[in-house]
Amino acid sequence: MSALDDLVSDKLDKALVQRRVDDWANRLADLLSDAVEWLPPGWSVSRREKISMHEELMQRHKVSSTLVPSLTLTDEAGREAGLTPRGLWIIGANGRVDFHAPNGDYVIVDRAENFEPPNWEIAPRDRRERRASFDRTTFRDALA
Amino acid sequence: MQIMATHQAVENLLDAEVQAAAATGNSQSLANAKERQRLNGFAYFVLCWGQFEADIDDKCRNEIRKRRSHPHWPQRRGWDIYNPDEKRLSGLSFLDRVALLTDKSAGNGSAWADIFKLYQTRNLLAHGKLAVTEIDVQDVGRQMYQLQSEL
């Protein structure tokens, strides 16, 4: 529980919070870059947006709000999918992305510890026990 | 698991509220909707925790009874000082009860370590110091059920 590690740490200060935010933004950028690379034929990026991030720990330590990326995808039939950051400091994950896909909603969470290389997992939002590594196969399965 | 199913049903409704608020472009409406979602998660965590804590209490009492009934005193020694039928369970703290059920020295990823972190979360929440965006109740709740089944 990486968010918990931050909360109970006596080393948590503005600089560390900023490092966590920057790390999250980088992880998100890499995740979305992978998703674009893994798009199946017929799918494309229809919209790239920036979402404001100013979570409570940032506010408490006077870290300025920042913008993090989100993606909207469309296929040739007009179906849409979206990858939207849910938050960084979430008990249960080192950051979470909500993935709205044509065949249902998924959550993508990072199971790695703070500042470790990410370990992304995907699961249907309503069947969280069906966890799997987030990779080209599981991403394309969700878009099928 | 009924708690989890109920949480998911409410979470779905709140998600729809958040999406609707986001679509209006009204940042205050969006912030309010997200705060309702956050508080909902906190409330369900407390509900799950209550059941989890009660189960640990029961399991601890049963373990004490089992150990106290051992025919050989060297095996009973230490366990004899606890009264499993006493309401306060001889003043055993929650973590002491957990320590009677799990290996404290098992390190990261052990049942002890996981329960310790859940307890920290519970305490921060109870004292108004849980400065997180939300609790992923579907994940954390399932973790509690899994731990209960393993104890």
PDB file of N, CA and C in Angstrom, chain A residues 24-78:
ATOM      1  N   TRP A  24       4.536   9.693 -10.952  1.00  0.00           N
ATOM      2  CA  TRP A  24       3.215   9.274 -11.420  1.00  0.00           C
ATOM      3  C   TRP A  24       2.965   9.775 -12.846  1.00  0.00           C
ATOM      4  N   ALA A  25       3.282  11.018 -13.090  1.00  0.00           N
ATOM      5  CA  ALA A  25       3.091  11.585 -14.428  1.00  0.00           C
ATOM      6  C   ALA A  25       3.925  10.811 -15.456  1.00  0.00           C
ATOM      7  N   ASN A  26       5.138  10.454 -15.089  1.00  0.00           N
ATOM      8  CA  ASN A  26       5.996   9.683 -16.009  1.00  0.00           C
ATOM      9  C   ASN A  26       5.432   8.281 -16.229  1.00  0.00           C
ATOM     10  N   ARG A  27       4.973   7.649 -15.171  1.00  0.00           N
ATOM     11  CA  ARG A  27       4.406   6.298 -15.304  1.00  0.00           C
ATOM     12  C   ARG A  27       3.168   6.329 -16.191  1.00  0.00           C
ATOM     13  N   LEU A  28       2.349   7.358 -16.000  1.00  0.00           N
ATOM     14  CA  LEU A  28       1.149   7.492 -16.827  1.00  0.00           C
ATOM     15  C   LEU A  28       1.518   7.685 -18.296  1.00  0.00           C
ATOM     16  N   ALA A  29       2.486   8.551 -18.528  1.00  0.00           N
ATOM     17  CA  ALA A  29       2.896   8.812 -19.918  1.00  0.00           C
ATOM     18  C   ALA A  29       3.373   7.522 -20.571  1.00  0.00           C
ATOM     19  N   ASP A  30       4.157   6.730 -19.849  1.00  0.00           N
ATOM     20  CA  ASP A  30       4.664   5.464 -20.395  1.00  0.00           C
ATOM     21  C   ASP A  30       3.524   4.474 -20.620  1.00  0.00           C
ATOM     22  N   LEU A  31       2.593   4.419 -19.663  1.00  0.00           N
ATOM     23  CA  LEU A  31       1.457   3.497 -19.779  1.00  0.00           C
ATOM     24  C   LEU A  31       0.629   3.824 -21.027  1.00  0.00           C
ATOM     25  N   LEU A  32       0.317   5.095 -21.193  1.00  0.00           N
ATOM     26  CA  LEU A  32      -0.511   5.485 -22.337  1.00  0.00           C
ATOM     27  C   LEU A  32       0.249   5.314 -23.651  1.00  0.00           C
ATOM     28  N   SER A  33       1.551   5.530 -23.603  1.00  0.00           N
ATOM     29  CA  SER A  33       2.368   5.303 -24.790  1.00  0.00           C
ATOM     30  C   SER A  33       2.325   3.830 -25.185  1.00  0.00           C
ATOM     31  N   ASP A  34       2.407   2.957 -24.198  1.00  0.00           N
ATOM     32  CA  ASP A  34       2.299   1.514 -24.468  1.00  0.00           C
ATOM     33  C   ASP A  34       0.940   1.196 -25.075  1.00  0.00           C
ATOM     34  N   ALA A  35      -0.106   1.778 -24.491  1.00  0.00           N
ATOM     35  CA  ALA A  35      -1.461   1.505 -24.977  1.00  0.00           C
ATOM     36  C   ALA A  35      -1.601   1.893 -26.445  1.00  0.00           C
ATOM     37  N   VAL A  36      -1.048   3.045 -26.797  1.00  0.00           N
ATOM     38  CA  VAL A  36      -1.127   3.489 -28.193  1.00  0.00           C
ATOM     39  C   VAL A  36      -0.378   2.523 -29.103  1.00  0.00           C
ATOM     40  N   GLU A  37       0.774   2.072 -28.616  1.00  0.00           N
ATOM     41  CA  GLU A  37       1.589   1.134 -29.407  1.00  0.00           C
ATOM     42  C   GLU A  37       0.862  -0.199 -29.593  1.00  0.00           C
ATOM     43  N   TRP A  38       0.045  -0.581 -28.602  1.00  0.00           N
ATOM     44  CA  TRP A  38      -0.624  -1.883 -28.635  1.00  0.00           C
ATOM     45  C   TRP A  38      -1.974  -1.849 -29.342  1.00  0.00           C
ATOM     46  N   LEU A  39      -2.392  -0.684 -29.819  1.00  0.00           N
ATOM     47  CA  LEU A  39      -3.719  -0.598 -30.417  1.00  0.00           C
ATOM     48  C   LEU A  39      -3.883  -1.623 -31.546  1.00  0.00           C
ATOM     49  N   PRO A  40      -5.004  -2.332 -31.541  1.00  0.00           N
ATOM     50  CA  PRO A  40      -5.245  -3.280 -32.630  1.00  0.00           C
ATOM     51  C   PRO A  40      -5.601  -2.526 -33.910  1.00  0.00           C
ATOM     52  N   PRO A  41      -5.520  -3.188 -35.054  1.00  0.00           N
ATOM     53  CA  PRO A  41      -5.910  -2.549 -36.314  1.00  0.00           C
ATOM     54  C   PRO A  41      -7.323  -2.001 -36.231  1.00  0.00           C
ATOM     55  N   GLY A  42      -7.521  -0.820 -36.787  1.00  0.00           N
ATOM     56  CA  GLY A  42      -8.849  -0.228 -36.769  1.00  0.00           C
ATOM     57  C   GLY A  42      -9.048   0.764 -35.645  1.00  0.00           C
ATOM     58  N   TRP A  43      -8.215   0.710 -34.630  1.00  0.00           N
ATOM     59  CA  TRP A  43      -8.308   1.635 -33.494  1.00  0.00           C
ATOM     60  C   TRP A  43      -7.302   2.763 -33.650  1.00  0.00           C
ATOM     61  N   SER A  44      -7.679   3.941 -33.188  1.00  0.00           N
ATOM     62  CA  SER A  44      -6.766   5.077 -33.228  1.00  0.00           C
ATOM     63  C   SER A  44      -7.063   5.999 -32.050  1.00  0.00           C
ATOM     64  N   VAL A  45      -6.120   6.898 -31.822  1.00  0.00           N
ATOM     65  CA  VAL A  45      -6.306   7.887 -30.762  1.00  0.00           C
ATOM     66  C   VAL A  45      -7.158   9.020 -31.309  1.00  0.00           C
ATOM     67  N   SER A  46      -8.311   9.257 -30.721  1.00  0.00           N
ATOM     68  CA  SER A  46      -9.183  10.330 -31.199  1.00  0.00           C
ATOM     69  C   SER A  46      -9.008  11.610 -30.383  1.00  0.00           C
ATOM     70  N   ARG A  47      -8.521  11.451 -29.141  1.00  0.00           N
ATOM     71  CA  ARG A  47      -8.385  12.657 -28.320  1.00  0.00           C
ATOM     72  C   ARG A  47      -7.324  12.413 -27.240  1.00  0.00           C
ATOM     73  N   ARG A  48      -6.444  13.387 -27.104  1.00  0.00           N
ATOM     74  CA  ARG A  48      -5.487  13.390 -25.990  1.00  0.00           C
ATOM     75  C   ARG A  48      -5.828  14.600 -25.131  1.00  0.00           C
ATOM     76  N   GLU A  49      -6.087  14.346 -23.861  1.00  0.00           N
ATOM     77  CA  GLU A  49      -6.439  15.451 -22.971  1.00  0.00           C
ATOM     78  C   GLU A  49      -5.547  15.460 -21.754  1.00  0.00           C
ATOM     79  N   LYS A  50      -5.515  16.598 -21.118  1.00  0.00           N
ATOM     80  CA  LYS A  50      -4.801  16.719 -19.859  1.00  0.00           C
ATOM     81  C   LYS A  50      -5.828  16.964 -18.754  1.00  0.00           C
ATOM     82  N   ILE A  51      -5.672  16.209 -17.682  1.00  0.00           N
ATOM     83  CA  ILE A  51      -6.592  16.328 -16.560  1.00  0.00           C
ATOM     84  C   ILE A  51      -5.862  16.929 -15.381  1.00  0.00           C
ATOM     85  N   SER A  52      -6.536  17.810 -14.674  1.00  0.00           N
ATOM     86  CA  SER A  52      -5.915  18.437 -13.517  1.00  0.00           C
ATOM     87  C   SER A  52      -5.790  17.443 -12.370  1.00  0.00           C
ATOM     88  N   MET A  53      -4.633  17.472 -11.724  1.00  0.00           N
ATOM     89  CA  MET A  53      -4.365  16.611 -10.562  1.00  0.00           C
ATOM     90  C   MET A  53      -3.941  17.508  -9.401  1.00  0.00           C
ATOM     91  N   HIS A  54      -4.722  17.436  -8.325  1.00  0.00           N
ATOM     92  CA  HIS A  54      -4.344  18.211  -7.144  1.00  0.00           C
ATOM     93  C   HIS A  54      -4.880  17.471  -5.917  1.00  0.00           C
ATOM     94  N   GLU A  55      -4.323  16.258  -5.687  1.00  0.00           N
ATOM     95  CA  GLU A  55      -4.821  15.414  -4.611  1.00  0.00           C
ATOM     96  C   GLU A  55      -4.511  16.005  -3.238  1.00  0.00           C
ATOM     97  N   GLU A  56      -5.184  15.450  -2.237  1.00  0.00           N
ATOM     98  CA  GLU A  56      -5.130  16.071  -0.913  1.00  0.00           C
ATOM     99  C   GLU A  56      -3.717  16.218  -0.368  1.00  0.00           C
ATOM    100  N   LEU A  57      -2.871  15.183  -0.567  1.00  0.00           N
ATOM    101  CA  LEU A  57      -1.503  15.286  -0.056  1.00  0.00           C
ATOM    102  C   LEU A  57      -0.744  16.424  -0.743  1.00  0.00           C
ATOM    103  N   MET A  58      -1.042  16.659  -2.000  1.00  0.00           N
ATOM    104  CA  MET A  58      -0.399  17.767  -2.707  1.00  0.00           C
ATOM    105  C   MET A  58      -0.831  19.091  -2.071  1.00  0.00           C
ATOM    106  N   GLN A  59      -2.108  19.187  -1.787  1.00  0.00           N
ATOM    107  CA  GLN A  59      -2.622  20.422  -1.195  1.00  0.00           C
ATOM    108  C   GLN A  59      -2.025  20.632   0.200  1.00  0.00           C
ATOM    109  N   ARG A  60      -1.954  19.548   0.974  1.00  0.00           N
ATOM    110  CA  ARG A  60      -1.434  19.690   2.340  1.00  0.00           C
ATOM    111  C   ARG A  60       0.015  20.139   2.349  1.00  0.00           C
ATOM    112  N   HIS A  61       0.780  19.718   1.356  1.00  0.00           N
ATOM    113  CA  HIS A  61       2.203  20.068   1.306  1.00  0.00           C
ATOM    114  C   HIS A  61       2.489  21.174   0.302  1.00  0.00           C
ATOM    115  N   LYS A  62       1.416  21.869  -0.098  1.00  0.00           N
ATOM    116  CA  LYS A  62       1.523  23.040  -0.960  1.00  0.00           C
ATOM    117  C   LYS A  62       2.278  22.749  -2.261  1.00  0.00           C
ATOM    118  N   VAL A  63       1.996  21.588  -2.810  1.00  0.00           N
ATOM    119  CA  VAL A  63       2.520  21.251  -4.131  1.00  0.00           C
ATOM    120  C   VAL A  63       1.486  21.718  -5.149  1.00  0.00           C
ATOM    121  N   SER A  64       1.936  22.435  -6.168  1.00  0.00           N
ATOM    122  CA  SER A  64       1.010  22.992  -7.156  1.00  0.00           C
ATOM    123  C   SER A  64       0.304  21.884  -7.915  1.00  0.00           C
ATOM    124  N   SER A  65      -0.899  22.203  -8.376  1.00  0.00           N
ATOM    125  CA  SER A  65      -1.612  21.246  -9.205  1.00  0.00           C
ATOM    126  C   SER A  65      -0.840  21.034 -10.501  1.00  0.00           C
ATOM    127  N   THR A  66      -1.073  19.881 -11.099  1.00  0.00           N
ATOM    128  CA  THR A  66      -0.393  19.567 -12.344  1.00  0.00           C
ATOM    129  C   THR A  66      -1.390  18.931 -13.305  1.00  0.00           C
ATOM    130  N   LEU A  67      -0.952  18.746 -14.526  1.00  0.00           N
ATOM    131  CA  LEU A  67      -1.807  18.125 -15.532  1.00  0.00           C
ATOM    132  C   LEU A  67      -1.253  16.746 -15.879  1.00  0.00           C
ATOM    133  N   VAL A  68      -2.129  15.755 -15.916  1.00  0.00           N
ATOM    134  CA  VAL A  68      -1.721  14.393 -16.285  1.00  0.00           C
ATOM    135  C   VAL A  68      -2.528  13.954 -17.501  1.00  0.00           C
ATOM    136  N   PRO A  69      -1.954  13.049 -18.298  1.00  0.00           N
ATOM    137  CA  PRO A  69      -2.581  12.716 -19.577  1.00  0.00           C
ATOM    138  C   PRO A  69      -3.719  11.713 -19.463  1.00  0.00           C
ATOM    139  N   SER A  70      -4.663  11.824 -20.394  1.00  0.00           N
ATOM    140  CA  SER A  70      -5.690  10.808 -20.575  1.00  0.00           C
ATOM    141  C   SER A  70      -5.866  10.606 -22.080  1.00  0.00           C
ATOM    142  N   LEU A  71      -6.474   9.485 -22.435  1.00  0.00           N
ATOM    143  CA  LEU A  71      -6.637   9.144 -23.854  1.00  0.00           C
ATOM    144  C   LEU A  71      -8.070   8.757 -24.153  1.00  0.00           C
ATOM    145  N   THR A  72      -8.544   9.158 -25.315  1.00  0.00           N
ATOM    146  CA  THR A  72      -9.789   8.608 -25.851  1.00  0.00           C
ATOM    147  C   THR A  72      -9.451   7.921 -27.162  1.00  0.00           C
ATOM    148  N   LEU A  73      -9.933   6.703 -27.309  1.00  0.00           N
ATOM    149  CA  LEU A  73      -9.643   5.885 -28.484  1.00  0.00           C
ATOM    150  C   LEU A  73     -10.937   5.604 -29.232  1.00  0.00           C
ATOM    151  N   THR A  74     -10.829   5.489 -30.543  1.00  0.00           N
ATOM    152  CA  THR A  74     -12.008   5.185 -31.367  1.00  0.00           C
ATOM    153  C   THR A  74     -11.641   4.145 -32.399  1.00  0.00           C
ATOM    154  N   ASP A  75     -12.583   3.271 -32.712  1.00  0.00           N
ATOM    155  CA  ASP A  75     -12.325   2.316 -33.799  1.00  0.00           C
ATOM    156  C   ASP A  75     -13.147   2.701 -35.029  1.00  0.00           C
ATOM    157  N   GLU A  76     -12.944   1.941 -36.084  1.00  0.00           N
ATOM    158  CA  GLU A  76     -13.564   2.277 -37.372  1.00  0.00           C
ATOM    159  C   GLU A  76     -15.083   2.197 -37.319  1.00  0.00           C
ATOM    160  N   ALA A  77     -15.612   1.434 -36.357  1.00  0.00           N
ATOM    161  CA  ALA A  77     -17.068   1.324 -36.229  1.00  0.00           C
ATOM    162  C   ALA A  77     -17.641   2.426 -35.346  1.00  0.00           C
ATOM    163  N   GLY A  78     -16.762   3.289 -34.846  1.00  0.00           N
ATOM    164  CA  GLY A  78     -17.226   4.382 -33.997  1.00  0.00           C
ATOM    165  C   GLY A  78     -17.281   4.061 -32.520  1.00  0.00           C
TER     166      GLY A  78
END
